Amino acid sequence: LPASASATALLRICQEALNNAVRHAGASELALRLRVGPTEITLAICDDGTGADPTALAAGGGVAGMAERAEFLGGTMEIGPPAGAATGGTCVRVVLPRPRALEAEGHD
């Protein structure tokens, strides 16, 4: 798949995660981290909101679409509490294989 497919998927996943954090979790602080490694791209969006409701996650909608985008590109998506968080918050972590176009261009 072209690098643009991965970029578009990451953008849409990021948009949905940010929207969910503000609209549903009442987050006041968000952190985004994008890492382009030799074989994969990792996107993490973490917030300080009320936390993800497992029943809402299972219901589908935007979260299901996020997972489908990642899976379509051979990646994974996980949703859970931020590492070391004592109260609340949610982290969405997406890992996609690095597109060959980026490997050929030598971007890191």
Tab-separated table of N, CA, C and O in Angstrom, residues 1-107:
chain	number	residue	atom	x	y	z
A	1	LEU	N	0.834	-1.191	0.000
A	1	LEU	CA	0.000	0.000	0.000
A	1	LEU	C	0.872	1.246	0.000
A	1	LEU	O	1.943	1.263	0.593
A	2	PRO	N	0.409	2.311	-0.610
A	2	PRO	CA	1.212	3.538	-0.653
A	2	PRO	C	1.289	4.220	0.712
A	2	PRO	O	0.425	4.034	1.576
A	3	ALA	N	2.332	5.010	0.879
A	3	ALA	CA	2.515	5.751	2.137
A	3	ALA	C	1.321	6.655	2.411
A	3	ALA	O	0.961	6.879	3.569
A	4	SER	N	0.686	7.173	1.370
A	4	SER	CA	-0.457	8.065	1.567
A	4	SER	C	-1.624	7.355	2.248
A	4	SER	O	-2.367	7.970	3.005
A	5	ALA	N	-1.774	6.045	2.015
A	5	ALA	CA	-2.846	5.296	2.679
A	5	ALA	C	-2.592	5.241	4.183
A	5	ALA	O	-3.509	5.410	4.989
A	6	SER	N	-1.353	5.030	4.573
A	6	SER	CA	-1.013	5.009	5.998
A	6	SER	C	-1.189	6.385	6.608
A	6	SER	O	-1.712	6.524	7.712
A	7	ALA	N	-0.759	7.421	5.897
A	7	ALA	CA	-0.888	8.789	6.412
A	7	ALA	C	-2.353	9.163	6.593
A	7	ALA	O	-2.729	9.739	7.620
A	8	THR	N	-3.187	8.803	5.634
A	8	THR	CA	-4.613	9.104	5.733
A	8	THR	C	-5.250	8.348	6.890
A	8	THR	O	-6.034	8.909	7.656
A	9	ALA	N	-4.914	7.081	7.039
A	9	ALA	CA	-5.463	6.283	8.137
A	9	ALA	C	-5.057	6.872	9.482
A	9	ALA	O	-5.895	7.011	10.385
A	10	LEU	N	-3.798	7.231	9.642
A	10	LEU	CA	-3.334	7.809	10.907
A	10	LEU	C	-4.033	9.129	11.187
A	10	LEU	O	-4.407	9.410	12.330
A	11	LEU	N	-4.232	9.945	10.167
A	11	LEU	CA	-4.932	11.215	10.344
A	11	LEU	C	-6.367	10.980	10.813
A	11	LEU	O	-6.822	11.598	11.782
A	12	ARG	N	-7.078	10.087	10.171
A	12	ARG	CA	-8.478	9.823	10.542
A	12	ARG	C	-8.589	9.209	11.938
A	12	ARG	O	-9.483	9.544	12.707
A	13	ILE	N	-7.684	8.295	12.267
A	13	ILE	CA	-7.682	7.706	13.608
A	13	ILE	C	-7.411	8.777	14.648
A	13	ILE	O	-8.072	8.836	15.684
A	14	CYS	N	-6.455	9.637	14.366
A	14	CYS	CA	-6.119	10.726	15.284
A	14	CYS	C	-7.310	11.662	15.470
A	14	CYS	O	-7.642	12.036	16.601
A	15	GLN	N	-7.966	12.025	14.382
A	15	GLN	CA	-9.141	12.901	14.468
A	15	GLN	C	-10.216	12.288	15.357
A	15	GLN	O	-10.788	12.965	16.213
A	16	GLU	N	-10.497	11.017	15.164
A	16	GLU	CA	-11.545	10.355	15.948
A	16	GLU	C	-11.147	10.265	17.417
A	16	GLU	O	-11.967	10.503	18.309
A	17	ALA	N	-9.891	9.929	17.688
A	17	ALA	CA	-9.433	9.823	19.076
A	17	ALA	C	-9.506	11.175	19.783
A	17	ALA	O	-9.941	11.257	20.944
A	18	LEU	N	-9.098	12.233	19.103
A	18	LEU	CA	-9.167	13.573	19.702
A	18	LEU	C	-10.614	13.992	19.934
A	18	LEU	O	-10.957	14.536	20.994
A	19	ASN	N	-11.466	13.735	18.967
A	19	ASN	CA	-12.883	14.052	19.103
A	19	ASN	C	-13.494	13.311	20.289
A	19	ASN	O	-14.214	13.893	21.103
A	20	ASN	N	-13.183	12.013	20.411
A	20	ASN	CA	-13.712	11.223	21.525
A	20	ASN	C	-13.220	11.735	22.867
A	20	ASN	O	-13.979	11.780	23.837
A	21	ALA	N	-11.953	12.118	22.930
A	21	ALA	CA	-11.370	12.600	24.185
A	21	ALA	C	-12.070	13.867	24.669
A	21	ALA	O	-12.370	14.011	25.856
A	22	VAL	N	-12.355	14.766	23.745
A	22	VAL	CA	-12.990	16.035	24.121
A	22	VAL	C	-14.489	15.860	24.323
A	22	VAL	O	-15.051	16.300	25.325
A	23	ARG	N	-15.148	15.195	23.390
A	23	ARG	CA	-16.603	15.088	23.412
A	23	ARG	C	-17.130	14.127	24.474
A	23	ARG	O	-18.092	14.424	25.173
A	24	HIS	N	-16.499	12.971	24.610
A	24	HIS	CA	-17.040	11.936	25.476
A	24	HIS	C	-16.322	11.799	26.818
A	24	HIS	O	-16.933	11.379	27.795
A	25	ALA	N	-15.032	12.110	26.857
A	25	ALA	CA	-14.263	11.888	28.077
A	25	ALA	C	-14.014	13.168	28.865
A	25	ALA	O	-13.510	13.118	29.971
A	26	GLY	N	-14.365	14.308	28.279
A	26	GLY	CA	-14.153	15.572	28.971
A	26	GLY	C	-12.696	15.868	29.260
A	26	GLY	O	-12.365	16.499	30.258
A	27	ALA	N	-11.815	15.433	28.378
A	27	ALA	CA	-10.379	15.629	28.586
A	27	ALA	C	-10.010	17.111	28.500
A	27	ALA	O	-10.565	17.862	27.711
A	28	SER	N	-9.081	17.513	29.339
A	28	SER	CA	-8.574	18.887	29.288
A	28	SER	C	-7.135	18.923	28.802
A	28	SER	O	-6.621	19.981	28.444
A	29	GLU	N	-6.485	17.767	28.774
A	29	GLU	CA	-5.109	17.701	28.295
A	29	GLU	C	-4.933	16.451	27.446
A	29	GLU	O	-5.393	15.366	27.818
A	30	LEU	N	-4.282	16.629	26.308
A	30	LEU	CA	-4.040	15.534	25.379
A	30	LEU	C	-2.565	15.524	25.000
A	30	LEU	O	-1.947	16.574	24.912
A	31	ALA	N	-2.043	14.344	24.770
A	31	ALA	CA	-0.665	14.217	24.303
A	31	ALA	C	-0.651	13.288	23.094
A	31	ALA	O	-1.253	12.215	23.127
A	32	LEU	N	0.015	13.726	22.040
A	32	LEU	CA	0.169	12.915	20.836
A	32	LEU	C	1.639	12.581	20.669
A	32	LEU	O	2.502	13.437	20.873
A	33	ARG	N	1.883	11.346	20.284
A	33	ARG	CA	3.257	10.937	20.027
A	33	ARG	C	3.258	10.100	18.756
A	33	ARG	O	2.525	9.113	18.647
A	34	LEU	N	4.095	10.486	17.801
A	34	LEU	CA	4.230	9.762	16.545
A	34	LEU	C	5.682	9.335	16.419
A	34	LEU	O	6.594	10.164	16.520
A	35	ARG	N	5.883	8.058	16.232
A	35	ARG	CA	7.240	7.535	16.084
A	35	ARG	C	7.316	6.752	14.782
A	35	ARG	O	6.524	5.829	14.556
A	36	VAL	N	8.268	7.132	13.939
A	36	VAL	CA	8.507	6.417	12.691
A	36	VAL	C	9.783	5.607	12.884
A	36	VAL	O	10.875	6.171	12.954
A	37	GLY	N	9.612	4.312	13.034
A	37	GLY	CA	10.746	3.421	13.236
A	37	GLY	C	11.139	2.744	11.943
A	37	GLY	O	10.549	2.983	10.890
A	38	PRO	N	12.127	1.876	12.014
A	38	PRO	CA	12.619	1.216	10.805
A	38	PRO	C	11.583	0.317	10.131
A	38	PRO	O	11.581	0.183	8.917
A	39	THR	N	10.684	-0.290	10.927
A	39	THR	CA	9.724	-1.230	10.340
A	39	THR	C	8.273	-0.884	10.634
A	39	THR	O	7.375	-1.512	10.072
A	40	GLU	N	8.041	0.073	11.527
A	40	GLU	CA	6.654	0.405	11.879
A	40	GLU	C	6.513	1.869	12.280
A	40	GLU	O	7.481	2.528	12.625
A	41	ILE	N	5.272	2.305	12.221
A	41	ILE	CA	4.900	3.656	12.654
A	41	ILE	C	3.965	3.490	13.835
A	41	ILE	O	2.999	2.723	13.768
A	42	THR	N	4.247	4.201	14.917
A	42	THR	CA	3.428	4.120	16.116
A	42	THR	C	2.839	5.490	16.420
A	42	THR	O	3.558	6.489	16.472
A	43	LEU	N	1.533	5.526	16.617
A	43	LEU	CA	0.822	6.738	17.014
A	43	LEU	C	0.161	6.462	18.356
A	43	LEU	O	-0.540	5.467	18.508
A	44	ALA	N	0.401	7.341	19.319
A	44	ALA	CA	-0.251	7.224	20.624
A	44	ALA	C	-0.919	8.555	20.940
A	44	ALA	O	-0.300	9.609	20.828
A	45	ILE	N	-2.195	8.499	21.299
A	45	ILE	CA	-2.961	9.666	21.714
A	45	ILE	C	-3.468	9.373	23.119
A	45	ILE	O	-4.250	8.445	23.307
A	46	CYS	N	-2.998	10.141	24.092
A	46	CYS	CA	-3.376	9.916	25.487
A	46	CYS	C	-4.057	11.158	26.038
A	46	CYS	O	-3.679	12.282	25.694
A	47	ASP	N	-5.056	10.948	26.897
A	47	ASP	CA	-5.779	12.073	27.484
A	47	ASP	C	-5.945	11.882	28.977
A	47	ASP	O	-5.663	10.820	29.524
A	48	ASP	N	-6.422	12.941	29.624
A	48	ASP	CA	-6.655	12.906	31.073
A	48	ASP	C	-8.142	12.885	31.398
A	48	ASP	O	-8.556	13.302	32.463
A	49	GLY	N	-8.938	12.365	30.473
A	49	GLY	CA	-10.392	12.355	30.645
A	49	GLY	C	-10.875	11.298	31.617
A	49	GLY	O	-10.119	10.752	32.416
A	50	THR	N	-12.158	10.990	31.514
A	50	THR	CA	-12.815	10.073	32.447
A	50	THR	C	-12.478	8.612	32.202
A	50	THR	O	-12.875	7.757	32.990
A	51	GLY	N	-11.796	8.308	31.130
A	51	GLY	CA	-11.447	6.919	30.829
A	51	GLY	C	-12.424	6.319	29.843
A	51	GLY	O	-13.538	6.808	29.670
A	52	ALA	N	-12.000	5.265	29.187
A	52	ALA	CA	-12.827	4.616	28.171
A	52	ALA	C	-13.798	3.647	28.836
A	52	ALA	O	-13.423	2.870	29.703
A	53	ASP	N	-15.040	3.708	28.416
A	53	ASP	CA	-16.080	2.796	28.891
A	53	ASP	C	-16.043	1.538	28.016
A	53	ASP	O	-16.314	1.611	26.818
A	54	PRO	N	-15.704	0.378	28.585
A	54	PRO	CA	-15.597	-0.845	27.782
A	54	PRO	C	-16.873	-1.194	27.017
A	54	PRO	O	-16.806	-1.716	25.917
A	55	THR	N	-18.044	-0.901	27.571
A	55	THR	CA	-19.285	-1.216	26.854
A	55	THR	C	-19.450	-0.308	25.647
A	55	THR	O	-19.929	-0.736	24.607
A	56	ALA	N	-19.034	0.946	25.769
A	56	ALA	CA	-19.109	1.869	24.633
A	56	ALA	C	-18.119	1.459	23.552
A	56	ALA	O	-18.406	1.558	22.359
A	57	LEU	N	-16.956	0.981	23.958
A	57	LEU	CA	-15.957	0.550	22.980
A	57	LEU	C	-16.463	-0.649	22.191
A	57	LEU	O	-16.252	-0.748	20.996
A	58	ALA	N	-17.156	-1.564	22.863
A	58	ALA	CA	-17.669	-2.761	22.205
A	58	ALA	C	-18.833	-2.446	21.272
A	58	ALA	O	-19.114	-3.207	20.354
A	59	ALA	N	-19.498	-1.317	21.489
A	59	ALA	CA	-20.674	-0.974	20.703
A	59	ALA	C	-20.344	-0.591	19.267
A	59	ALA	O	-21.211	-0.576	18.415
A	60	GLY	N	-19.095	-0.270	18.990
A	60	GLY	CA	-18.715	0.063	17.618
A	60	GLY	C	-18.661	1.540	17.380
A	60	GLY	O	-18.200	2.305	18.211
A	61	GLY	N	-19.163	1.951	16.212
A	61	GLY	CA	-19.118	3.365	15.856
A	61	GLY	C	-17.714	3.797	15.465
A	61	GLY	O	-17.006	3.094	14.765
A	62	GLY	N	-17.331	4.979	15.962
A	62	GLY	CA	-16.044	5.555	15.604
A	62	GLY	C	-14.859	4.709	16.013
A	62	GLY	O	-13.877	4.606	15.285
A	63	VAL	N	-14.952	4.084	17.182
A	63	VAL	CA	-13.847	3.250	17.657
A	63	VAL	C	-13.671	2.038	16.737
A	63	VAL	O	-12.547	1.667	16.397
A	64	ALA	N	-14.761	1.444	16.318
A	64	ALA	CA	-14.678	0.304	15.400
A	64	ALA	C	-14.046	0.725	14.083
A	64	ALA	O	-13.221	-0.001	13.517
A	65	GLY	N	-14.393	1.903	13.610
A	65	GLY	CA	-13.806	2.419	12.376
A	65	GLY	C	-12.305	2.638	12.502
A	65	GLY	O	-11.544	2.378	11.565
A	66	MET	N	-11.881	3.103	13.673
A	66	MET	CA	-10.456	3.299	13.911
A	66	MET	C	-9.721	1.965	13.830
A	66	MET	O	-8.683	1.854	13.177
A	67	ALA	N	-10.266	0.952	14.494
A	67	ALA	CA	-9.647	-0.376	14.485
A	67	ALA	C	-9.629	-0.967	13.080
A	67	ALA	O	-8.633	-1.571	12.658
A	68	GLU	N	-10.712	-0.785	12.336
A	68	GLU	CA	-10.790	-1.303	10.972
A	68	GLU	C	-9.733	-0.668	10.080
A	68	GLU	O	-9.117	-1.347	9.258
A	69	ARG	N	-9.522	0.636	10.234
A	69	ARG	CA	-8.493	1.319	9.432
A	69	ARG	C	-7.116	0.730	9.713
A	69	ARG	O	-6.343	0.476	8.795
A	70	ALA	N	-6.812	0.538	10.983
A	70	ALA	CA	-5.505	-0.023	11.351
A	70	ALA	C	-5.353	-1.442	10.814
A	70	ALA	O	-4.319	-1.785	10.222
A	71	GLU	N	-6.373	-2.265	11.010
A	71	GLU	CA	-6.312	-3.660	10.569
A	71	GLU	C	-6.206	-3.771	9.050
A	71	GLU	O	-5.498	-4.636	8.536
A	72	PHE	N	-6.896	-2.898	8.324
A	72	PHE	CA	-6.854	-2.915	6.864
A	72	PHE	C	-5.427	-2.732	6.359
A	72	PHE	O	-5.036	-3.295	5.337
A	73	LEU	N	-4.638	-1.950	7.087
A	73	LEU	CA	-3.257	-1.687	6.689
A	73	LEU	C	-2.267	-2.656	7.347
A	73	LEU	O	-1.057	-2.449	7.302
A	74	GLY	N	-2.793	-3.709	7.974
A	74	GLY	CA	-1.938	-4.713	8.582
A	74	GLY	C	-1.427	-4.321	9.955
A	74	GLY	O	-0.457	-4.893	10.450
A	75	GLY	N	-2.096	-3.360	10.586
A	75	GLY	CA	-1.661	-2.881	11.890
A	75	GLY	C	-2.586	-3.301	13.013
A	75	GLY	O	-3.483	-4.119	12.830
A	76	THR	N	-2.350	-2.711	14.171
A	76	THR	CA	-3.151	-2.998	15.354
A	76	THR	C	-3.530	-1.701	16.048
A	76	THR	O	-2.888	-0.665	15.861
A	77	MET	N	-4.568	-1.781	16.876
A	77	MET	CA	-4.972	-0.655	17.700
A	77	MET	C	-5.349	-1.179	19.069
A	77	MET	O	-6.038	-2.198	19.182
A	78	GLU	N	-4.876	-0.494	20.100
A	78	GLU	CA	-5.213	-0.838	21.481
A	78	GLU	C	-5.734	0.408	22.172
A	78	GLU	O	-5.258	1.517	21.913
A	79	ILE	N	-6.693	0.215	23.061
A	79	ILE	CA	-7.215	1.315	23.868
A	79	ILE	C	-7.158	0.879	25.325
A	79	ILE	O	-7.607	-0.209	25.669
A	80	GLY	N	-6.604	1.737	26.165
A	80	GLY	CA	-6.503	1.416	27.576
A	80	GLY	C	-6.068	2.625	28.376
A	80	GLY	O	-5.929	3.721	27.837
A	81	PRO	N	-5.840	2.419	29.650
A	81	PRO	CA	-5.409	3.537	30.496
A	81	PRO	C	-3.971	3.932	30.168
A	81	PRO	O	-3.180	3.096	29.733
A	82	PRO	N	-3.636	5.208	30.373
A	82	PRO	CA	-2.246	5.630	30.172
A	82	PRO	C	-1.318	4.902	31.148
A	82	PRO	O	-1.718	4.575	32.270
A	83	ALA	N	-0.107	4.658	30.723
A	83	ALA	CA	0.871	3.995	31.587
A	83	ALA	C	1.092	4.823	32.843
A	83	ALA	O	1.306	6.032	32.773
A	84	GLY	N	0.986	4.189	33.982
A	84	GLY	CA	1.237	4.852	35.251
A	84	GLY	C	0.147	5.785	35.721
A	84	GLY	O	0.319	6.502	36.702
A	85	ALA	N	-1.000	5.796	35.040
A	85	ALA	CA	-2.088	6.692	35.431
A	85	ALA	C	-2.778	6.169	36.689
A	85	ALA	O	-3.199	5.022	36.738
A	86	ALA	N	-2.878	7.035	37.683
A	86	ALA	CA	-3.543	6.651	38.937
A	86	ALA	C	-5.058	6.748	38.791
A	86	ALA	O	-5.793	5.930	39.341
A	87	THR	N	-5.530	7.743	38.058
A	87	THR	CA	-6.973	7.923	37.893
A	87	THR	C	-7.299	8.338	36.465
A	87	THR	O	-6.715	9.278	35.935
A	88	GLY	N	-8.216	7.637	35.862
A	88	GLY	CA	-8.777	8.008	34.568
A	88	GLY	C	-7.777	8.099	33.433
A	88	GLY	O	-6.645	7.677	33.520
A	89	GLY	N	-8.284	8.659	32.373
A	89	GLY	CA	-7.476	8.825	31.179
A	89	GLY	C	-7.581	7.632	30.254
A	89	GLY	O	-7.974	6.534	30.655
A	90	THR	N	-7.245	7.883	29.010
A	90	THR	CA	-7.292	6.853	27.983
A	90	THR	C	-6.134	7.060	27.032
A	90	THR	O	-5.791	8.191	26.705
A	91	CYS	N	-5.567	5.959	26.569
A	91	CYS	CA	-4.553	5.989	25.518
A	91	CYS	C	-5.029	5.135	24.351
A	91	CYS	O	-5.458	4.000	24.548
A	92	VAL	N	-4.954	5.701	23.169
A	92	VAL	CA	-5.204	4.971	21.936
A	92	VAL	C	-3.828	4.783	21.309
A	92	VAL	O	-3.109	5.756	21.080
A	93	ARG	N	-3.460	3.538	21.048
A	93	ARG	CA	-2.141	3.250	20.478
A	93	ARG	C	-2.325	2.459	19.198
A	93	ARG	O	-2.943	1.391	19.207
A	94	VAL	N	-1.792	3.008	18.109
A	94	VAL	CA	-1.906	2.383	16.798
A	94	VAL	C	-0.500	2.079	16.287
A	94	VAL	O	0.378	2.939	16.356
A	95	VAL	N	-0.320	0.869	15.799
A	95	VAL	CA	0.955	0.481	15.201
A	95	VAL	C	0.669	-0.012	13.794
A	95	VAL	O	-0.130	-0.931	13.601
A	96	LEU	N	1.309	0.621	12.813
A	96	LEU	CA	1.163	0.232	11.409
A	96	LEU	C	2.520	-0.170	10.855
A	96	LEU	O	3.547	0.393	11.264
A	97	PRO	N	2.535	-1.112	9.912
A	97	PRO	CA	3.797	-1.409	9.236
A	97	PRO	C	4.262	-0.149	8.489
A	97	PRO	O	3.444	0.604	7.961
A	98	ARG	N	5.547	0.054	8.472
A	98	ARG	CA	6.084	1.222	7.768
A	98	ARG	C	5.948	1.003	6.266
A	98	ARG	O	6.394	-0.035	5.742
A	99	PRO	N	5.335	1.961	5.557
A	99	PRO	CA	5.175	1.806	4.100
A	99	PRO	C	6.530	1.732	3.397
A	99	PRO	O	7.488	2.391	3.793
A	100	ARG	N	6.595	0.942	2.362
A	100	ARG	CA	7.842	0.764	1.622
A	100	ARG	C	8.355	2.070	1.028
A	100	ARG	O	9.552	2.274	0.929
A	101	ALA	N	7.466	2.963	0.647
A	101	ALA	CA	7.891	4.249	0.084
A	101	ALA	C	8.748	5.024	1.079
A	101	ALA	O	9.732	5.648	0.701
A	102	LEU	N	8.406	4.974	2.359
A	102	LEU	CA	9.215	5.659	3.372
A	102	LEU	C	10.547	4.959	3.563
A	102	LEU	O	11.568	5.613	3.768
A	103	GLU	N	10.545	3.627	3.496
A	103	GLU	CA	11.800	2.888	3.639
A	103	GLU	C	12.757	3.258	2.518
A	103	GLU	O	13.940	3.491	2.741
A	104	ALA	N	12.232	3.334	1.285
A	104	ALA	CA	13.071	3.643	0.130
A	104	ALA	C	13.637	5.054	0.199
A	104	ALA	O	14.748	5.315	-0.230
A	105	GLU	N	12.856	5.986	0.758
A	105	GLU	CA	13.299	7.372	0.857
A	105	GLU	C	14.245	7.589	2.026
A	105	GLU	O	14.891	8.625	2.126
A	106	GLY	N	14.308	6.609	2.953
A	106	GLY	CA	15.201	6.718	4.084
A	106	GLY	C	14.749	7.669	5.160
A	106	GLY	O	15.543	8.209	5.913
A	107	HIS	N	13.438	7.908	5.307
A	107	HIS	CA	12.910	8.761	6.357
A	107	HIS	C	12.945	8.044	7.683
A	107	HIS	O	12.567	6.891	7.764
